[in-house]
GROMACS .gro file of C-alpha atoms in nm:
model
  268
    1UNK     CA    1   6.990  -0.863  13.784
    2UNK     CA    2   7.357  -0.762  13.796
    3UNK     CA    3   7.678  -0.936  13.695
    4UNK     CA    4   8.006  -0.803  13.842
    5UNK     CA    5   7.838  -0.472  13.917
    6UNK     CA    6   7.685  -0.448  13.571
    7UNK     CA    7   7.315  -0.476  13.494
    8UNK     CA    8   7.228  -0.797  13.314
    9UNK     CA    9   7.009  -0.690  13.021
   10UNK     CA   10   6.854  -1.038  13.013
   11UNK     CA   11   6.846  -1.039  12.636
   12UNK     CA   12   6.722  -1.397  12.631
   13UNK     CA   13   6.380  -1.299  12.771
   14UNK     CA   14   6.120  -1.054  12.645
   15UNK     CA   15   6.090  -0.725  12.829
   16UNK     CA   16   5.789  -0.491  12.820
   17UNK     CA   17   5.980  -0.171  12.740
   18UNK     CA   18   6.174  -0.339  12.459
   19UNK     CA   19   5.858  -0.500  12.315
   20UNK     CA   20   5.708  -0.150  12.304
   21UNK     CA   21   6.025  -0.021  12.136
   22UNK     CA   22   6.008  -0.296  11.875
   23UNK     CA   23   5.642  -0.245  11.791
   24UNK     CA   24   5.703   0.129  11.755
   25UNK     CA   25   5.981   0.055  11.506
   26UNK     CA   26   6.276   0.111  11.738
   27UNK     CA   27   6.604  -0.078  11.727
   28UNK     CA   28   6.683  -0.119  12.098
   29UNK     CA   29   6.537  -0.468  12.132
   30UNK     CA   30   6.645  -0.829  12.098
   31UNK     CA   31   6.518  -1.150  11.939
   32UNK     CA   32   6.303  -1.245  12.240
   33UNK     CA   33   6.139  -0.902  12.239
   34UNK     CA   34   6.067  -0.921  11.867
   35UNK     CA   35   5.921  -1.269  11.904
   36UNK     CA   36   5.695  -1.154  12.185
   37UNK     CA   37   5.593  -0.846  11.987
   38UNK     CA   38   5.502  -1.051  11.684
   39UNK     CA   39   5.306  -1.292  11.904
   40UNK     CA   40   5.104  -1.005  12.047
   41UNK     CA   41   5.044  -0.865  11.698
   42UNK     CA   42   4.908  -1.201  11.585
   43UNK     CA   43   4.662  -1.193  11.875
   44UNK     CA   44   4.559  -0.832  11.811
   45UNK     CA   45   4.678  -0.695  11.475
   46UNK     CA   46   4.573  -0.343  11.578
   47UNK     CA   47   4.840  -0.337  11.851
   48UNK     CA   48   5.091  -0.145  11.640
   49UNK     CA   49   4.835   0.120  11.539
   50UNK     CA   50   4.729   0.142  11.903
   51UNK     CA   51   5.084   0.195  12.029
   52UNK     CA   52   5.160   0.446  11.754
   53UNK     CA   53   4.845   0.639  11.845
   54UNK     CA   54   4.950   0.644  12.209
   55UNK     CA   55   5.295   0.774  12.116
   56UNK     CA   56   5.145   1.037  11.887
   57UNK     CA   57   4.916   1.146  12.172
   58UNK     CA   58   5.225   1.208  12.385
   59UNK     CA   59   5.376   1.419  12.109
   60UNK     CA   60   5.059   1.630  12.069
   61UNK     CA   61   5.020   1.674  12.445
   62UNK     CA   62   5.380   1.788  12.484
   63UNK     CA   63   5.354   2.031  12.194
   64UNK     CA   64   5.021   2.164  12.326
   65UNK     CA   65   5.155   2.225  12.675
   66UNK     CA   66   5.469   2.395  12.546
   67UNK     CA   67   5.310   2.603  12.270
   68UNK     CA   68   4.958   2.668  12.397
   69UNK     CA   69   5.003   2.671  12.775
   70UNK     CA   70   5.358   2.801  12.807
   71UNK     CA   71   5.492   2.509  13.009
   72UNK     CA   72   5.871   2.499  13.009
   73UNK     CA   73   5.931   2.217  13.261
   74UNK     CA   74   5.834   1.855  13.204
   75UNK     CA   75   5.837   1.537  13.410
   76UNK     CA   76   5.791   1.203  13.229
   77UNK     CA   77   5.716   0.933  13.489
   78UNK     CA   78   5.770   0.573  13.385
   79UNK     CA   79   5.920   0.693  13.060
   80UNK     CA   80   6.061   0.359  12.945
   81UNK     CA   81   6.319   0.340  12.669
   82UNK     CA   82   6.365   0.661  12.468
   83UNK     CA   83   6.221   0.638  12.116
   84UNK     CA   84   6.284   0.937  11.890
   85UNK     CA   85   6.130   1.185  11.873
   86UNK     CA   86   6.152   1.200  12.251
   87UNK     CA   87   5.973   1.437  12.484
   88UNK     CA   88   6.267   1.677  12.505
   89UNK     CA   89   6.290   1.693  12.126
   90UNK     CA   90   5.921   1.781  12.096
   91UNK     CA   91   5.915   2.055  12.360
   92UNK     CA   92   6.248   2.204  12.253
   93UNK     CA   93   6.115   2.246  11.903
   94UNK     CA   94   5.885   2.501  12.070
   95UNK     CA   95   6.118   2.634  12.340
   96UNK     CA   96   6.487   2.541  12.315
   97UNK     CA   97   6.530   2.619  12.686
   98UNK     CA   98   6.266   2.367  12.804
   99UNK     CA   99   6.385   2.125  13.072
  100UNK     CA  100   6.289   1.759  13.107
  101UNK     CA  101   6.325   1.493  13.375
  102UNK     CA  102   6.268   1.132  13.272
  103UNK     CA  103   6.221   0.879  13.550
  104UNK     CA  104   6.180   0.503  13.570
  105UNK     CA  105   6.239   0.225  13.822
  106UNK     CA  106   6.311  -0.060  13.581
  107UNK     CA  107   6.682  -0.152  13.606
  108UNK     CA  108   6.690  -0.262  13.243
  109UNK     CA  109   6.553   0.073  13.129
  110UNK     CA  110   6.791   0.261  13.358
  111UNK     CA  111   7.085   0.066  13.218
  112UNK     CA  112   7.004   0.147  12.857
  113UNK     CA  113   6.820   0.479  12.856
  114UNK     CA  114   7.083   0.737  12.957
  115UNK     CA  115   7.320   0.646  12.674
  116UNK     CA  116   7.029   0.627  12.430
  117UNK     CA  117   6.943   0.991  12.499
  118UNK     CA  118   7.267   1.076  12.325
  119UNK     CA  119   7.321   1.447  12.277
  120UNK     CA  120   7.016   1.564  12.472
  121UNK     CA  121   7.237   1.821  12.640
  122UNK     CA  122   7.192   2.020  12.960
  123UNK     CA  123   6.845   2.041  13.104
  124UNK     CA  124   6.760   1.677  13.034
  125UNK     CA  125   6.824   1.407  13.294
  126UNK     CA  126   6.723   1.045  13.355
  127UNK     CA  127   6.657   0.976  13.725
  128UNK     CA  128   6.591   0.645  13.897
  129UNK     CA  129   6.271   0.655  14.099
  130UNK     CA  130   5.952   0.471  14.193
  131UNK     CA  131   5.626   0.634  14.085
  132UNK     CA  132   5.466   0.484  14.397
  133UNK     CA  133   5.692   0.712  14.603
  134UNK     CA  134   5.765   1.032  14.408
  135UNK     CA  135   6.009   1.151  14.673
  136UNK     CA  136   6.251   0.888  14.540
  137UNK     CA  137   6.307   1.103  14.234
  138UNK     CA  138   6.186   1.450  14.335
  139UNK     CA  139   6.437   1.470  14.621
  140UNK     CA  140   6.736   1.381  14.404
  141UNK     CA  141   6.997   1.649  14.327
  142UNK     CA  142   6.951   1.583  13.952
  143UNK     CA  143   6.580   1.656  13.973
  144UNK     CA  144   6.626   1.968  14.185
  145UNK     CA  145   6.890   2.104  13.946
  146UNK     CA  146   6.663   2.052  13.646
  147UNK     CA  147   6.310   2.141  13.759
  148UNK     CA  148   6.187   2.423  13.983
  149UNK     CA  149   5.883   2.313  14.183
  150UNK     CA  150   5.801   2.676  14.246
  151UNK     CA  151   5.690   2.698  13.882
  152UNK     CA  152   5.430   2.493  13.688
  153UNK     CA  153   5.534   2.152  13.560
  154UNK     CA  154   5.383   1.938  13.286
  155UNK     CA  155   5.363   1.580  13.417
  156UNK     CA  156   5.321   1.292  13.174
  157UNK     CA  157   5.197   0.950  13.287
  158UNK     CA  158   5.171   0.781  12.949
  159UNK     CA  159   5.060   0.417  12.939
  160UNK     CA  160   5.193   0.354  13.288
  161UNK     CA  161   4.910   0.311  13.541
  162UNK     CA  162   4.810  -0.021  13.386
  163UNK     CA  163   5.113  -0.162  13.571
  164UNK     CA  164   4.930  -0.093  13.901
  165UNK     CA  165   4.659  -0.352  13.958
  166UNK     CA  166   4.459  -0.189  14.236
  167UNK     CA  167   4.249   0.114  14.137
  168UNK     CA  168   4.281   0.282  14.476
  169UNK     CA  169   4.658   0.242  14.470
  170UNK     CA  170   4.680   0.381  14.117
  171UNK     CA  171   4.471   0.684  14.217
  172UNK     CA  172   4.690   0.738  14.524
  173UNK     CA  173   5.004   0.732  14.311
  174UNK     CA  174   4.870   1.000  14.077
  175UNK     CA  175   4.733   1.213  14.359
  176UNK     CA  176   5.056   1.222  14.558
  177UNK     CA  177   5.249   1.339  14.251
  178UNK     CA  178   4.997   1.618  14.195
  179UNK     CA  179   5.010   1.719  14.561
  180UNK     CA  180   5.380   1.802  14.524
  181UNK     CA  181   5.326   2.032  14.224
  182UNK     CA  182   5.229   2.399  14.224
  183UNK     CA  183   4.908   2.550  14.090
  184UNK     CA  184   4.913   2.584  13.713
  185UNK     CA  185   5.079   2.248  13.661
  186UNK     CA  186   4.931   2.000  13.415
  187UNK     CA  187   4.872   1.625  13.422
  188UNK     CA  188   4.862   1.432  13.094
  189UNK     CA  189   4.769   1.065  13.106
  190UNK     CA  190   4.686   0.777  12.878
  191UNK     CA  191   4.499   0.492  13.045
  192UNK     CA  192   4.449   0.143  12.906
  193UNK     CA  193   4.090   0.035  12.841
  194UNK     CA  194   3.927  -0.270  12.685
  195UNK     CA  195   3.589  -0.106  12.632
  196UNK     CA  196   3.619  -0.089  12.253
  197UNK     CA  197   3.739  -0.442  12.168
  198UNK     CA  198   3.729  -0.663  12.480
  199UNK     CA  199   3.765  -1.011  12.331
  200UNK     CA  200   4.111  -0.988  12.168
  201UNK     CA  201   4.231  -0.757  12.444
  202UNK     CA  202   4.160  -1.028  12.700
  203UNK     CA  203   4.403  -1.248  12.507
  204UNK     CA  204   4.659  -0.967  12.490
  205UNK     CA  205   4.635  -0.934  12.866
  206UNK     CA  206   4.693  -1.308  12.903
  207UNK     CA  207   5.000  -1.285  12.680
  208UNK     CA  208   5.147  -0.997  12.879
  209UNK     CA  209   5.078  -1.184  13.204
  210UNK     CA  210   5.255  -1.489  13.059
  211UNK     CA  211   5.559  -1.270  12.999
  212UNK     CA  212   5.546  -1.147  13.358
  213UNK     CA  213   5.401  -0.806  13.271
  214UNK     CA  214   5.093  -0.653  13.438
  215UNK     CA  215   4.820  -0.515  13.212
  216UNK     CA  216   4.510  -0.368  13.377
  217UNK     CA  217   4.226  -0.224  13.171
  218UNK     CA  218   4.000   0.045  13.317
  219UNK     CA  219   3.656   0.171  13.221
  220UNK     CA  220   3.578   0.533  13.143
  221UNK     CA  221   3.449   0.637  13.490
  222UNK     CA  222   3.763   0.496  13.653
  223UNK     CA  223   3.987   0.663  13.396
  224UNK     CA  224   3.809   0.994  13.452
  225UNK     CA  225   3.858   0.969  13.829
  226UNK     CA  226   4.233   1.024  13.785
  227UNK     CA  227   4.150   1.383  13.692
  228UNK     CA  228   3.923   1.462  13.988
  229UNK     CA  229   3.982   1.819  14.102
  230UNK     CA  230   4.159   1.919  13.780
  231UNK     CA  231   4.035   2.147  13.503
  232UNK     CA  232   4.014   1.928  13.194
  233UNK     CA  233   4.129   2.068  12.864
  234UNK     CA  234   3.892   2.016  12.573
  235UNK     CA  235   3.779   1.765  12.454
  236UNK     CA  236   3.805   1.603  12.797
  237UNK     CA  237   3.866   1.230  12.829
  238UNK     CA  238   3.859   1.059  12.489
  239UNK     CA  239   4.039   0.783  12.306
  240UNK     CA  240   4.390   0.907  12.244
  241UNK     CA  241   4.355   0.937  11.866
  242UNK     CA  242   4.064   1.180  11.921
  243UNK     CA  243   4.256   1.421  12.146
  244UNK     CA  244   4.347   1.725  11.934
  245UNK     CA  245   4.400   1.529  11.610
  246UNK     CA  246   4.632   1.714  11.375
  247UNK     CA  247   4.581   1.530  11.047
  248UNK     CA  248   4.887   1.310  11.077
  249UNK     CA  249   4.694   1.006  11.205
  250UNK     CA  250   4.717   0.690  10.990
  251UNK     CA  251   4.421   0.638  10.761
  252UNK     CA  252   4.173   0.366  10.844
  253UNK     CA  253   4.220   0.360  11.222
  254UNK     CA  254   3.898   0.250  11.389
  255UNK     CA  255   3.787   0.314  11.745
  256UNK     CA  256   3.823  -0.059  11.812
  257UNK     CA  257   4.193  -0.030  11.720
  258UNK     CA  258   4.267   0.205  12.010
  259UNK     CA  259   4.268   0.078  12.369
  260UNK     CA  260   4.369   0.398  12.547
  261UNK     CA  261   4.181   0.689  12.696
  262UNK     CA  262   4.369   1.017  12.718
  263UNK     CA  263   4.321   1.358  12.874
  264UNK     CA  264   4.503   1.665  13.002
  265UNK     CA  265   4.405   1.847  13.321
  266UNK     CA  266   4.527   2.166  13.491
  267UNK     CA  267   4.580   2.190  13.865
  268UNK     CA  268   4.389   2.500  13.986
   0.00000   0.00000   0.00000
C-alpha cells in the first residue's frame, strides 16, 4: 500500500470511497472509479438518486442536531472522502464555533482527505481510527483537543455498517461507541436495505463484491435494533428521503429508488 513511505493511491483499481465521490458528482476519482460507477449505474439506474438522498439525509441530520438540539460537537465515523458541503460546513452555518472530528481507517482515504478539507480551520480534524475499536481514535491527542466527552456529541454513522457482515458485530461496534459518550449525545445512522427493490440490489451487491467491497443489506427490525435504548426523534426509522424532508428532494424519487433506512436517537 505504500511506496517509499508514500501511500499508493492505486489509481488503476476502483475504490469504494472514490466510486461514491464520482456518483455524487465529485472530482476526486480516477478512470477505474468512474468505470465502476457507471457499471453500477447500469445495473441499478437509481443508484445516483439513492446516494444523493443519503448525502442529503446527512445534511438534514447535521443541521437538525445543530439548530434544533443545540449540539456543538460532532463525530463522523467512517467519513470517507470529503464531498462539499461537508459536515463541518453544514454545522458551522448554524454555529461557527462547532467542532468536528472525521475518522476513517482506509489508508487511501487518509492519504487524500486531510488536504481535501482545505481551509476547514481550527476545530476540524481528520483522525485515523478503526470503528471496531473506538479507542483508536478517541484516545488520540487530536480527538481530545477537539471534542470534550464531558459534553454531548452528535455521532454520525452514515452508510458505514454495511461494511460489517455480521449483525452482532455491527451492533457491538455501535454500542461501544455509544457507551463512551455522555447522556444527551445523539446517534444518526443510515443503514443499507434491499427491502424496497431486492432484485437489482442483489446484482449491485455482486458488483461491489467483485470489486472487493462488502455490501450487507439489513431488514427493518435489524436496522431498528441499532437504536435500542435510545430515544428516537420523529419520525423514527424511515427511508432516508422521508426523514424531515425539506422540499429540496429531487422530483420523481420513488421508494424503490432508496435503499437506506435512517434515524436519529438520543442517549438518555
